[in-house]
Amino acid sequence: MPAALSSCDDADMADTPLPPARGLPATVIEGQGPPVVLVHGFSQTRRSWDPLLPHLAGRRLVLPDLPGHGAAGHYEADLTAAARLLADTGGRAVYVGYSMGGRVALRLAIDQPESVAALVLISTTAGIDDAEARVERRRSDEALADRIERDGTSAFLEGWLAQPLFADLAVEPADLAARQDNRPGGLASSLREAGTGTMDPPWWDELHGVSCPTLVLAGERDLKFVALGRRLVVGIGANAAGSVLADAGHAAQLERPAAVGAAIGRFLAGLGDPLT
């Protein structure tokens, strides 16, 4: 494994970010098979994957914190720069990304296809089509970033997790505590630099550049992302397949971790050795 995959101590790293050349702070779980890099969503940290880990037991797993989050709270990066940092962290690997993490992993698959042996996208989009809607989304994210800086992370999370999007999500105590430790400035920077409205122009016309085997997952109750997932599959082409997870919403990997773990396991089992 490259040096960037070394396990790191969260207490040591909380206030001292790694130099960008070393990639992102990451936890590594040793195991068998190709490395699988789990890329969290906005407001989360690497701890947000904890419910899924038992269902990927025995695999080599890499869990980074994205810029603005966790031990990378002092990092600032747009989606393209975050993708480069992610590649420096994981090397050639299978990348599993949720929501914002899915956008980062998707950007990596487009920009550096040699780094992505296979791709799993959970509740992911390639951007907002309408130009005025993109501008409005950036305005909305800027206003939210201002509120996070003014009111703090805990107050933000109370409203964020109360959205209908997360109506069926019961956040684990360890996950919530890790989210509450996120720096307000880091979350605000992430919104401004890597929000969906920053995908301008959107990436739908670039999806043909995703050459690796790809699995697109969405929860059946998240109708918006079910439709977006189907569109991703069509745009990527014959090397992509989609699956709609029953009894799940936007954060399917937290709501139904066993089902998501099983879907990822079947996908990886069908790849043979994706690193060859």
Short mmCIF file of C-alpha atoms in Angstrom, two decimals:
data_model
loop_
_atom_site.label_atom_id
_atom_site.label_comp_id
_atom_site.label_asym_id
_atom_site.label_seq_id
_atom_site.Cartn_x
_atom_site.Cartn_y
_atom_site.Cartn_z
CA MET A 1 0.00 0.00 0.00
CA PRO A 2 1.20 3.54 -0.57
CA ALA A 3 2.22 5.65 2.40
CA ALA A 4 -1.02 7.62 2.19
CA LEU A 5 -2.91 4.54 3.34
CA SER A 6 -1.21 4.37 6.71
CA SER A 7 -3.58 4.37 9.65
CA CYS A 8 -3.63 7.70 11.49
CA ASP A 9 -4.48 8.76 14.99
CA ASP A 10 -7.48 11.10 15.03
CA ALA A 11 -6.33 12.95 18.14
CA ASP A 12 -2.97 13.74 16.57
CA MET A 13 -4.50 14.81 13.27
CA ALA A 14 -7.44 16.92 14.45
CA ASP A 15 -5.58 20.23 14.38
CA THR A 16 -2.68 19.48 12.03
CA PRO A 17 -3.74 18.61 8.47
CA LEU A 18 -1.50 16.45 6.35
CA PRO A 19 0.36 18.10 3.48
CA PRO A 20 -1.80 17.76 0.33
CA ALA A 21 0.86 15.60 -1.36
CA ARG A 22 0.08 12.88 1.18
CA GLY A 23 -3.57 12.75 0.29
CA LEU A 24 -6.34 12.77 2.88
CA PRO A 25 -6.35 11.53 6.48
CA ALA A 26 -7.63 7.96 6.38
CA THR A 27 -8.28 4.92 8.48
CA VAL A 28 -7.25 1.59 6.95
CA ILE A 29 -8.77 -1.77 7.79
CA GLU A 30 -6.57 -4.59 6.56
CA GLY A 31 -8.17 -7.52 4.79
CA GLN A 32 -8.33 -9.51 1.61
CA GLY A 33 -8.90 -8.47 -1.97
CA PRO A 34 -8.55 -5.14 -3.73
CA PRO A 35 -8.70 -1.98 -1.63
CA VAL A 36 -12.19 -0.54 -1.31
CA VAL A 37 -12.25 3.20 -0.58
CA LEU A 38 -15.41 4.42 1.20
CA VAL A 39 -16.10 8.12 0.52
CA HIS A 40 -18.58 9.78 2.89
CA GLY A 41 -21.16 12.49 2.22
CA PHE A 42 -21.53 16.11 3.31
CA SER A 43 -21.56 16.72 7.08
CA GLN A 44 -20.31 13.18 7.72
CA THR A 45 -16.87 11.73 8.54
CA ARG A 46 -15.19 8.39 8.02
CA ARG A 47 -17.08 7.20 11.16
CA SER A 48 -20.32 7.46 9.21
CA TRP A 49 -19.45 4.18 7.47
CA ASP A 50 -19.40 2.22 10.74
CA PRO A 51 -22.83 0.56 10.23
CA LEU A 52 -21.69 -0.80 6.86
CA LEU A 53 -18.31 -2.17 8.00
CA PRO A 54 -19.58 -5.48 9.42
CA HIS A 55 -21.17 -6.20 6.06
CA LEU A 56 -17.84 -5.71 4.27
CA ALA A 57 -15.88 -7.70 6.84
CA GLY A 58 -12.67 -9.29 5.62
CA ARG A 59 -12.05 -6.75 2.86
CA ARG A 60 -9.27 -4.20 2.68
CA LEU A 61 -11.01 -0.90 3.41
CA VAL A 62 -9.77 2.68 3.25
CA LEU A 63 -11.90 5.36 4.95
CA PRO A 64 -10.77 8.95 4.26
CA ASP A 65 -12.13 12.20 5.61
CA LEU A 66 -13.03 14.57 2.76
CA PRO A 67 -11.90 18.22 2.74
CA GLY A 68 -13.75 20.25 5.35
CA HIS A 69 -14.65 17.17 7.38
CA GLY A 70 -13.20 15.26 10.29
CA ALA A 71 -9.41 15.23 10.41
CA ALA A 72 -9.40 17.04 7.03
CA GLY A 73 -11.43 19.90 8.47
CA HIS A 74 -8.76 22.46 7.57
CA TYR A 75 -8.51 21.33 3.95
CA GLU A 76 -10.25 23.42 1.28
CA ALA A 77 -10.90 21.86 -2.13
CA ASP A 78 -13.42 21.88 -4.93
CA LEU A 79 -14.66 18.58 -6.34
CA THR A 80 -11.82 18.29 -8.86
CA ALA A 81 -9.12 18.95 -6.27
CA ALA A 82 -10.83 16.63 -3.79
CA ALA A 83 -10.79 13.89 -6.43
CA ARG A 84 -7.04 14.33 -6.87
CA LEU A 85 -6.51 14.11 -3.11
CA LEU A 86 -8.70 11.02 -3.04
CA ALA A 87 -6.57 9.35 -5.71
CA ASP A 88 -3.42 10.20 -3.74
CA THR A 89 -5.01 8.49 -0.75
CA GLY A 90 -6.47 5.36 -2.29
CA GLY A 91 -4.37 4.72 -5.38
CA ARG A 92 -5.89 2.27 -7.81
CA ALA A 93 -8.87 0.85 -5.97
CA VAL A 94 -12.61 0.28 -5.92
CA TYR A 95 -14.27 3.55 -4.91
CA VAL A 96 -17.63 3.63 -3.11
CA GLY A 97 -19.09 7.13 -2.76
CA TYR A 98 -22.27 8.40 -1.13
CA SER A 99 -23.91 11.70 -2.18
CA MET A 100 -21.12 14.32 -2.08
CA GLY A 101 -18.62 11.48 -1.79
CA GLY A 102 -20.22 9.95 -4.87
CA ARG A 103 -19.63 13.18 -6.76
CA VAL A 104 -15.97 13.18 -5.73
CA ALA A 105 -15.58 9.53 -6.75
CA LEU A 106 -17.39 10.18 -10.04
CA ARG A 107 -15.07 13.12 -10.79
CA LEU A 108 -12.10 10.86 -10.10
CA ALA A 109 -13.43 8.20 -12.48
CA ILE A 110 -13.80 10.82 -15.22
CA ASP A 111 -10.47 12.57 -14.65
CA GLN A 112 -8.22 9.66 -13.68
CA PRO A 113 -9.81 6.45 -14.96
CA GLU A 114 -6.58 4.59 -14.34
CA SER A 115 -7.11 5.07 -10.60
CA VAL A 116 -10.61 3.58 -10.46
CA ALA A 117 -10.81 -0.19 -10.86
CA ALA A 118 -14.54 -0.13 -10.17
CA LEU A 119 -17.08 2.40 -8.93
CA VAL A 120 -20.13 2.29 -6.66
CA LEU A 121 -22.29 5.42 -6.52
CA ILE A 122 -24.94 5.75 -3.80
CA SER A 123 -27.51 8.57 -4.11
CA THR A 124 -25.34 10.49 -6.56
CA THR A 125 -25.95 13.08 -9.27
CA ALA A 126 -23.91 14.44 -12.17
CA GLY A 127 -25.26 17.94 -11.59
CA ILE A 128 -28.16 20.34 -12.11
CA ASP A 129 -29.19 20.85 -15.74
CA ASP A 130 -30.82 24.27 -15.53
CA ALA A 131 -28.37 27.20 -15.30
CA GLU A 132 -30.70 29.34 -13.21
CA ALA A 133 -31.29 26.45 -10.83
CA ARG A 134 -27.52 26.04 -10.43
CA VAL A 135 -27.18 29.73 -9.54
CA GLU A 136 -30.01 29.41 -7.03
CA ARG A 137 -28.41 26.32 -5.49
CA ARG A 138 -25.12 28.20 -5.04
CA ARG A 139 -27.00 31.07 -3.38
CA SER A 140 -28.80 28.65 -1.10
CA ASP A 141 -25.56 26.88 -0.18
CA GLU A 142 -23.84 30.21 0.48
CA ALA A 143 -26.67 31.20 2.83
CA LEU A 144 -26.43 27.84 4.59
CA ALA A 145 -22.65 28.19 4.88
CA ASP A 146 -23.15 31.59 6.51
CA ARG A 147 -25.59 30.07 9.02
CA ILE A 148 -23.19 27.25 9.89
CA GLU A 149 -20.43 29.77 10.59
CA ARG A 150 -22.80 31.90 12.65
CA ASP A 151 -24.67 29.22 14.61
CA GLY A 152 -22.16 26.37 14.81
CA THR A 153 -22.13 22.74 13.75
CA SER A 154 -24.58 21.29 16.30
CA ALA A 155 -27.32 23.79 15.47
CA PHE A 156 -26.79 23.18 11.77
CA LEU A 157 -27.02 19.40 12.16
CA GLU A 158 -30.26 19.65 14.08
CA GLY A 159 -31.89 21.28 11.08
CA TRP A 160 -29.98 19.31 8.45
CA LEU A 161 -30.93 15.90 9.79
CA ALA A 162 -34.57 17.00 10.25
CA GLN A 163 -35.01 17.36 6.46
CA PRO A 164 -37.56 15.04 4.81
CA LEU A 165 -34.58 13.57 2.89
CA PHE A 166 -33.47 11.91 6.14
CA ALA A 167 -36.89 11.19 7.60
CA ASP A 168 -36.16 7.47 8.08
CA LEU A 169 -32.57 7.86 9.25
CA ALA A 170 -31.60 7.16 12.86
CA VAL A 171 -28.04 8.44 13.17
CA GLU A 172 -25.80 6.26 15.33
CA PRO A 173 -24.47 8.06 18.43
CA ALA A 174 -20.83 7.69 17.34
CA ASP A 175 -21.66 9.05 13.89
CA LEU A 176 -23.55 12.01 15.37
CA ALA A 177 -20.71 12.79 17.77
CA ALA A 178 -18.18 12.72 14.92
CA ARG A 179 -20.39 14.99 12.81
CA GLN A 180 -20.76 17.43 15.70
CA ASP A 181 -16.97 17.64 15.90
CA ASN A 182 -16.79 18.94 12.33
CA ARG A 183 -15.49 22.51 12.19
CA PRO A 184 -18.13 25.08 11.12
CA GLY A 185 -15.58 26.68 8.80
CA GLY A 186 -14.79 23.35 7.21
CA LEU A 187 -18.43 22.52 6.49
CA ALA A 188 -19.03 26.04 5.16
CA SER A 189 -16.01 25.75 2.86
CA SER A 190 -17.22 22.38 1.60
CA LEU A 191 -20.61 23.82 0.69
CA ARG A 192 -19.06 26.76 -1.14
CA GLU A 193 -16.39 24.77 -2.95
CA ALA A 194 -18.03 21.40 -3.57
CA GLY A 195 -21.80 21.85 -3.47
CA THR A 196 -23.93 20.51 -6.31
CA GLY A 197 -24.33 24.02 -7.75
CA THR A 198 -20.56 24.22 -8.34
CA MET A 199 -20.84 21.50 -11.00
CA ASP A 200 -21.05 24.11 -13.74
CA PRO A 201 -21.47 22.89 -16.38
CA PRO A 202 -22.94 19.62 -15.08
CA TRP A 203 -21.14 16.39 -15.91
CA TRP A 204 -23.83 14.44 -17.73
CA ASP A 205 -22.04 14.83 -21.07
CA GLU A 206 -18.81 13.51 -19.51
CA LEU A 207 -20.22 10.24 -18.21
CA HIS A 208 -19.01 8.33 -21.27
CA GLY A 209 -15.52 8.79 -19.82
CA VAL A 210 -16.33 6.42 -16.94
CA SER A 211 -14.77 3.26 -18.33
CA CYS A 212 -14.74 1.04 -15.23
CA PRO A 213 -17.47 -1.34 -14.03
CA THR A 214 -20.00 0.80 -12.17
CA LEU A 215 -22.86 0.06 -9.80
CA VAL A 216 -25.42 2.80 -9.10
CA LEU A 217 -27.56 2.43 -5.97
CA ALA A 218 -30.55 4.43 -4.72
CA GLY A 219 -33.20 3.90 -2.06
CA GLU A 220 -36.70 3.32 -3.38
CA ARG A 221 -38.20 6.11 -1.24
CA ASP A 222 -35.77 8.67 -2.66
CA LEU A 223 -37.60 9.12 -5.96
CA LYS A 224 -35.40 12.01 -7.10
CA PHE A 225 -32.22 9.97 -6.82
CA VAL A 226 -33.83 6.84 -8.23
CA ALA A 227 -34.42 8.86 -11.42
CA LEU A 228 -30.94 10.40 -11.29
CA GLY A 229 -29.43 6.96 -10.77
CA ARG A 230 -31.16 5.59 -13.84
CA ARG A 231 -29.87 8.55 -15.80
CA LEU A 232 -26.33 7.87 -14.58
CA VAL A 233 -26.57 4.27 -15.75
CA VAL A 234 -27.73 5.33 -19.20
CA GLY A 235 -25.06 8.01 -19.47
CA ILE A 236 -22.20 5.74 -18.41
CA GLY A 237 -23.30 2.98 -20.73
CA ALA A 238 -22.92 -0.78 -20.95
CA ASN A 239 -20.38 -1.01 -18.10
CA ALA A 240 -22.92 0.38 -15.61
CA ALA A 241 -25.79 -1.29 -13.77
CA GLY A 242 -28.30 0.09 -11.31
CA SER A 243 -30.19 -1.24 -8.32
CA VAL A 244 -33.04 0.27 -6.33
CA LEU A 245 -32.95 -0.75 -2.67
CA ALA A 246 -36.28 -1.61 -1.08
CA ASP A 247 -37.36 0.12 2.12
CA ALA A 248 -34.57 2.72 1.94
CA GLY A 249 -34.27 6.45 1.41
CA HIS A 250 -31.40 8.77 0.55
CA ALA A 251 -28.86 7.44 3.06
CA ALA A 252 -29.42 3.81 2.12
CA GLN A 253 -26.05 2.64 3.48
CA LEU A 254 -27.09 3.85 6.94
CA GLU A 255 -30.76 2.86 6.78
CA ARG A 256 -30.19 -0.62 5.32
CA PRO A 257 -26.48 -1.39 5.67
CA ALA A 258 -26.91 -5.14 5.26
CA ALA A 259 -28.67 -4.71 1.91
CA VAL A 260 -26.09 -2.20 0.68
CA GLY A 261 -23.24 -4.42 1.85
CA ALA A 262 -24.77 -7.39 0.05
CA ALA A 263 -25.21 -5.38 -3.17
CA ILE A 264 -21.59 -4.22 -3.04
CA GLY A 265 -20.42 -7.76 -2.26
CA ARG A 266 -22.27 -9.22 -5.25
CA PHE A 267 -20.89 -6.48 -7.47
CA LEU A 268 -17.31 -7.09 -6.36
CA ALA A 269 -17.72 -10.87 -6.65
CA GLY A 270 -18.65 -10.44 -10.28
CA LEU A 271 -15.53 -8.45 -11.10
CA GLY A 272 -12.93 -11.15 -10.58
CA ASP A 273 -9.69 -9.24 -9.96
CA PRO A 274 -10.53 -5.62 -10.83
CA LEU A 275 -6.92 -4.48 -10.35
CA THR A 276 -5.60 -6.48 -13.29
#
